[in-house]
PDB file of C-alpha atoms in Angstrom:
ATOM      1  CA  UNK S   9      14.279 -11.835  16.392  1.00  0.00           C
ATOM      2  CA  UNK S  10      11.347 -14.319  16.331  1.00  0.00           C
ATOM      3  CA  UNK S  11       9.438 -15.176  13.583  1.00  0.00           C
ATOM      4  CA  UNK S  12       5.873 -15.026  13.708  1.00  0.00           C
ATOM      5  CA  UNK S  13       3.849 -16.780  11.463  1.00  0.00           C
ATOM      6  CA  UNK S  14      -0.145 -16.125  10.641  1.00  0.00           C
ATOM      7  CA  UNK S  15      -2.513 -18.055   9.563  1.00  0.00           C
ATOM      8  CA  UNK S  16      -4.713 -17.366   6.514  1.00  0.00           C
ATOM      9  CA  UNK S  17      -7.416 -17.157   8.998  1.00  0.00           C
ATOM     10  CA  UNK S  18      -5.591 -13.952  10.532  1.00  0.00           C
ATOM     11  CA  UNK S  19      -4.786 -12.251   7.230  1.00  0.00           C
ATOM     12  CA  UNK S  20      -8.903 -12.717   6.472  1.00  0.00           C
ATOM     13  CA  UNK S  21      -9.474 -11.309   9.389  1.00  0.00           C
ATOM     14  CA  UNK S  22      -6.209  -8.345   9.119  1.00  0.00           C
ATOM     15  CA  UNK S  23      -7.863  -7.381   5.360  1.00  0.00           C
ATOM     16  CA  UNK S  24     -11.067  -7.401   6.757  1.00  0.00           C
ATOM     17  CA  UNK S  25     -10.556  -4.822   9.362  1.00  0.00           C
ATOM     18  CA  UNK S  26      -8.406  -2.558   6.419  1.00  0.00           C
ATOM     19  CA  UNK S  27     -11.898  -2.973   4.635  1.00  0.00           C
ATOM     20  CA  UNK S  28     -13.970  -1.775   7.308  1.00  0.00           C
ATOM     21  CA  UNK S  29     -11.837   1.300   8.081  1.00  0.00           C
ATOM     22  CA  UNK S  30     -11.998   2.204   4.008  1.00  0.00           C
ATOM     23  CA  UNK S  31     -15.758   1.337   4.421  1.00  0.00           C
ATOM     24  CA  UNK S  32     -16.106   3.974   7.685  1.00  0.00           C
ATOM     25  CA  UNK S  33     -14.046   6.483   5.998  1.00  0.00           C
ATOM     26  CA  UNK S  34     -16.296   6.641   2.955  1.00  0.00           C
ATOM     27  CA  UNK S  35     -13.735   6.337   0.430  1.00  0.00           C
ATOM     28  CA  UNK S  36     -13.499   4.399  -2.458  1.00  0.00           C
ATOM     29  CA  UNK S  37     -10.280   3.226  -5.188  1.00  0.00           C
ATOM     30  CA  UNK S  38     -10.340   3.686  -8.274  1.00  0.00           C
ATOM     31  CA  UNK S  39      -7.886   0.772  -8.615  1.00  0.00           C
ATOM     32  CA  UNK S  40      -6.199  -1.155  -5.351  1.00  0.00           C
ATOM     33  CA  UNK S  41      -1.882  -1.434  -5.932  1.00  0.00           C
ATOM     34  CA  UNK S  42      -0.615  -4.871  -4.649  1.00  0.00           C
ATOM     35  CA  UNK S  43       3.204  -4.723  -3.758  1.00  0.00           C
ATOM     36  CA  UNK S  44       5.068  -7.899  -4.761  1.00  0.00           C
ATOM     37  CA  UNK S  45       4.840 -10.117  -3.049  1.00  0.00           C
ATOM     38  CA  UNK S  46       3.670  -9.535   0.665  1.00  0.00           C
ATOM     39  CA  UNK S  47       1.003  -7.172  -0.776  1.00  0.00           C
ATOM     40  CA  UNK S  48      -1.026  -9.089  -2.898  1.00  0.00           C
ATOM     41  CA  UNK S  49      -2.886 -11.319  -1.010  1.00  0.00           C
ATOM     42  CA  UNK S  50      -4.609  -8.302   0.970  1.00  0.00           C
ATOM     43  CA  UNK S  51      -4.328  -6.624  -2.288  1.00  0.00           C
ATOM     44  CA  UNK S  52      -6.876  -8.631  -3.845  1.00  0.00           C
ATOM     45  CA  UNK S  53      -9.277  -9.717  -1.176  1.00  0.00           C
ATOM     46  CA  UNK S  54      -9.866  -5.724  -0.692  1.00  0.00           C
ATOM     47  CA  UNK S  55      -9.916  -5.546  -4.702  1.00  0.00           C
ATOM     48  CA  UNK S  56     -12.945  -8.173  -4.867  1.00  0.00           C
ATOM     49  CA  UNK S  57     -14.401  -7.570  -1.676  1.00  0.00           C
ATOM     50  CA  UNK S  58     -15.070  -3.398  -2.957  1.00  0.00           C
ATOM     51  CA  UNK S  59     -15.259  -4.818  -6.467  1.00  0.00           C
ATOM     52  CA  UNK S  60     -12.542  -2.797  -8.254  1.00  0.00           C
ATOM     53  CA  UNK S  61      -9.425  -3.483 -10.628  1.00  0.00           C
ATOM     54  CA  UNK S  62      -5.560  -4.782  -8.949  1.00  0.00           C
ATOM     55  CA  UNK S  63      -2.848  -3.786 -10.204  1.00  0.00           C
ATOM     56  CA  UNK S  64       0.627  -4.630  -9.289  1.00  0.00           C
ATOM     57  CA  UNK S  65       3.703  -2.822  -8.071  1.00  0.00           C
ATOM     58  CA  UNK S  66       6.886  -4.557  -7.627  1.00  0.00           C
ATOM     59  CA  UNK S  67       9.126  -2.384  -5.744  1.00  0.00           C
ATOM     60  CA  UNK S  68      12.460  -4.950  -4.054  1.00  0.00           C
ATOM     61  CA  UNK S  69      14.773  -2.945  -2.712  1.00  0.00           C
ATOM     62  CA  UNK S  70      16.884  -5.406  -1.232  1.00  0.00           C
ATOM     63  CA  UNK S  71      16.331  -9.267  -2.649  1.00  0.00           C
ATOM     64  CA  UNK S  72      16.678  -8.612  -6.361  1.00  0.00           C
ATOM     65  CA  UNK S  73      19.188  -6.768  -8.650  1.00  0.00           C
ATOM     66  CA  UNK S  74      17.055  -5.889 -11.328  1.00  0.00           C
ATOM     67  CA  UNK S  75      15.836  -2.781  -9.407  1.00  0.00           C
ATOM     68  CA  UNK S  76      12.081  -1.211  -8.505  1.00  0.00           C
ATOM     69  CA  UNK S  77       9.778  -1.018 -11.169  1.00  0.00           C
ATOM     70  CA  UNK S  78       8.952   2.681 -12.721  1.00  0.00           C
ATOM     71  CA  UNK S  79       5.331   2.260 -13.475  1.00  0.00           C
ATOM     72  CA  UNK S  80       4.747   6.235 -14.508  1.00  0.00           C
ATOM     73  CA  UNK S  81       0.907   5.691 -15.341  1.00  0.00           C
ATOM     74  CA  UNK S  82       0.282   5.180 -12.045  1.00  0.00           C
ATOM     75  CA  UNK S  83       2.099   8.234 -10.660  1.00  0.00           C
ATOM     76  CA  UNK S  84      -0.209  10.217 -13.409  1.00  0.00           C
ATOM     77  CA  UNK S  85      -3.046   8.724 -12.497  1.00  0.00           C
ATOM     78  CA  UNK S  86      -2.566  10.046  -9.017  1.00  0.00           C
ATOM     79  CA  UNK S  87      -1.948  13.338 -10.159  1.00  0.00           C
ATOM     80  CA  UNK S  88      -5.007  13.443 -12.082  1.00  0.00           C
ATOM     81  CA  UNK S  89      -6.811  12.641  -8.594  1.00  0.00           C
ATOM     82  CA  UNK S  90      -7.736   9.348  -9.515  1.00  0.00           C
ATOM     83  CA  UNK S  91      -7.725   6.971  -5.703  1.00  0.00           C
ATOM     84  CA  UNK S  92      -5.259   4.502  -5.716  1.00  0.00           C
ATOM     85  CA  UNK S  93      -5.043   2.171  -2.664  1.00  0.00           C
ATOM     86  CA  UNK S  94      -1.318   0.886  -2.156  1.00  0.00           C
ATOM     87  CA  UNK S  95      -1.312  -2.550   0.064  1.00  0.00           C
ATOM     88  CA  UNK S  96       1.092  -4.377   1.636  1.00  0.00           C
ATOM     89  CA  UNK S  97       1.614  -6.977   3.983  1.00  0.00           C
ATOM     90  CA  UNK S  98       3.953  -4.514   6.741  1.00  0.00           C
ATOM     91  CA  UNK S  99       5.279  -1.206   6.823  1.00  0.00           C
ATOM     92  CA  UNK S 100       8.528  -2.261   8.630  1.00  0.00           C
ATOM     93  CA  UNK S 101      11.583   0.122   7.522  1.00  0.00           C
ATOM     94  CA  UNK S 102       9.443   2.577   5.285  1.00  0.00           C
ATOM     95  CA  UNK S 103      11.939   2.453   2.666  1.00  0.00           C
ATOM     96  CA  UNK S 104       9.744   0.346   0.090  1.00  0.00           C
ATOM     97  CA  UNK S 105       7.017   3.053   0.663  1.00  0.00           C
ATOM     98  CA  UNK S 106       9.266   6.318   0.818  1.00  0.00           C
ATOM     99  CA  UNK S 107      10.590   4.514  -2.284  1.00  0.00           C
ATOM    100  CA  UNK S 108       7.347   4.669  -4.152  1.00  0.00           C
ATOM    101  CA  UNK S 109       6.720   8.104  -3.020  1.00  0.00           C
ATOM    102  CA  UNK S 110      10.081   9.698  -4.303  1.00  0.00           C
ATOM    103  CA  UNK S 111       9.503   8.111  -7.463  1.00  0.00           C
ATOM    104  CA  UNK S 112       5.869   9.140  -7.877  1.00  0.00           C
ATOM    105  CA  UNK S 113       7.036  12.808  -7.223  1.00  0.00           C
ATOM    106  CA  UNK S 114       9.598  12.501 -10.122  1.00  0.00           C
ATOM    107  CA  UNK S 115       7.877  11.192 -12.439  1.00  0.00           C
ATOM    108  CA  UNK S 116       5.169  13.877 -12.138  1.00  0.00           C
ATOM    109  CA  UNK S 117       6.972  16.442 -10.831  1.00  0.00           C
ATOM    110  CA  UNK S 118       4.282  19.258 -11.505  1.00  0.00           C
ATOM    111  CA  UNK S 119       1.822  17.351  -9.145  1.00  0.00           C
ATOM    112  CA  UNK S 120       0.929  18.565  -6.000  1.00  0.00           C
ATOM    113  CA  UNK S 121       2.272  15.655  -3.916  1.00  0.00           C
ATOM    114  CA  UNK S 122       1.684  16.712  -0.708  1.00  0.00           C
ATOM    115  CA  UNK S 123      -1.965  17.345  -1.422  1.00  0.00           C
ATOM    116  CA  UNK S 124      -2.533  13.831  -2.962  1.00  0.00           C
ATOM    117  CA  UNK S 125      -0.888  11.302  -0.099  1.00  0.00           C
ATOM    118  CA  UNK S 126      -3.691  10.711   2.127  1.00  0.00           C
ATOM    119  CA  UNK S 127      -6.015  12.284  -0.019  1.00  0.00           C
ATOM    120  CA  UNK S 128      -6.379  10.527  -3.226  1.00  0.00           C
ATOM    121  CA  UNK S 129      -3.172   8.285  -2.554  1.00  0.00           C
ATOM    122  CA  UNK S 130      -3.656   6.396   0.202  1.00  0.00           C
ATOM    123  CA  UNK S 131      -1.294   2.962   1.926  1.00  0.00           C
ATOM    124  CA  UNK S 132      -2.981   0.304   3.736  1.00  0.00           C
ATOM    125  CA  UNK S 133      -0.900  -2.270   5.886  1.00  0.00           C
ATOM    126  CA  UNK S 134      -2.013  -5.128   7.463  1.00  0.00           C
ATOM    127  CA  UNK S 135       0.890  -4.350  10.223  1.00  0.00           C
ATOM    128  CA  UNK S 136       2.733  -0.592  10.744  1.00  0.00           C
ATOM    129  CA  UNK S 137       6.106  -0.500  12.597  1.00  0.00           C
ATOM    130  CA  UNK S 138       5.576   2.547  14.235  1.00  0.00           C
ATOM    131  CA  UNK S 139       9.404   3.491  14.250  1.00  0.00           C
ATOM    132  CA  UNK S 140       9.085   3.453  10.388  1.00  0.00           C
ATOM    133  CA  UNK S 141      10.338   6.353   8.761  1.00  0.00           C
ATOM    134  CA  UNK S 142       7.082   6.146   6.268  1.00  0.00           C
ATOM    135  CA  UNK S 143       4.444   7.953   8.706  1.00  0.00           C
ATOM    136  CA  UNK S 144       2.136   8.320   5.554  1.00  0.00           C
ATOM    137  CA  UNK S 145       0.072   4.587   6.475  1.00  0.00           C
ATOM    138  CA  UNK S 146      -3.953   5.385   6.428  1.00  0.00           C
ATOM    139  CA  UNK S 147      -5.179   2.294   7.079  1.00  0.00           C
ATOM    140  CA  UNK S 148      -3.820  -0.635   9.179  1.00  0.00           C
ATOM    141  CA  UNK S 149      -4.873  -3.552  11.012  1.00  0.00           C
ATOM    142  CA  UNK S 150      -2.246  -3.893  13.826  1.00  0.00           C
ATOM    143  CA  UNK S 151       0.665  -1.490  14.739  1.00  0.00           C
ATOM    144  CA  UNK S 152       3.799  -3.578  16.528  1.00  0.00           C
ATOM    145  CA  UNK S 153       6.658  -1.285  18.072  1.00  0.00           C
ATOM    146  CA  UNK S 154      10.049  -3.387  16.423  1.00  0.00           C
TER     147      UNK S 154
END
């Protein structure tokens, strides 16, 4: 499969149009989570542009063999409704994201997780493979059919 390669022109520009959708929408994070390591970039251009705390989330499934991290304040945090913006660079597989998701749900397992994704949880890309099996992607700046 090729490669392609963008320019840090392009990711402005990708991040900028994740921005305006959050802008048109009318919501607003609390807090912005950059996954490691495609993530942060976006992560925190959209943290300074709307002027609110980054955090990080590294989640490897494949490329290291210490394992996701569990960062349970986070899950809580959702549960208590505060908005938490996940970024990454793509949503290619879905298992990163489904990832984060099943371990949000058991952490706080009492939560009401279908009621907070998309709600007070939400995941912005900068691209969305639409054959992912994460379909849970609010805001994204391209969507490529892999």
């Amino acid at each position: 499969m090729k490669k392609i390669y963008y320019t840090w022109s392009d990711i402005e520009g990708m991040t900028l149009e994740i921005i305006r959708q959050i802008s048109h929408d009318g919501w607003r994070p609390d807090y912005v989570v950059g996954l490691t390591r495609g993530g942060l970039v976006p992560a925190n251009l959209i943290s300074q542009y709307l002027e609110v705390p980054m955090e990080t989330l590294k989640v490897s499934l494949r490329d290291d063999d210490k394992g996701p991290e569990h960062n349970l304040w986070m899950a809580e945090d959702a549960a208590k409704s505060k908005n938490i913006l996940i970024v990454d660079d793509i949503n290619d597989s879905g298992a990163t994201l489904d990832w984060i998701e099943q371990d949000w749900a058991d952490s706080v397992a009492s939560a009401d997780w279908a009621n907070i994704w998309n709600n007070n949880v939400r995941v912005a890309v900068l691209i969305n493979n639409v054959p992912s099996k994460f379909k849970r992607i609010d805001y994204s700046a391209f969507e490529i059919n892999k």
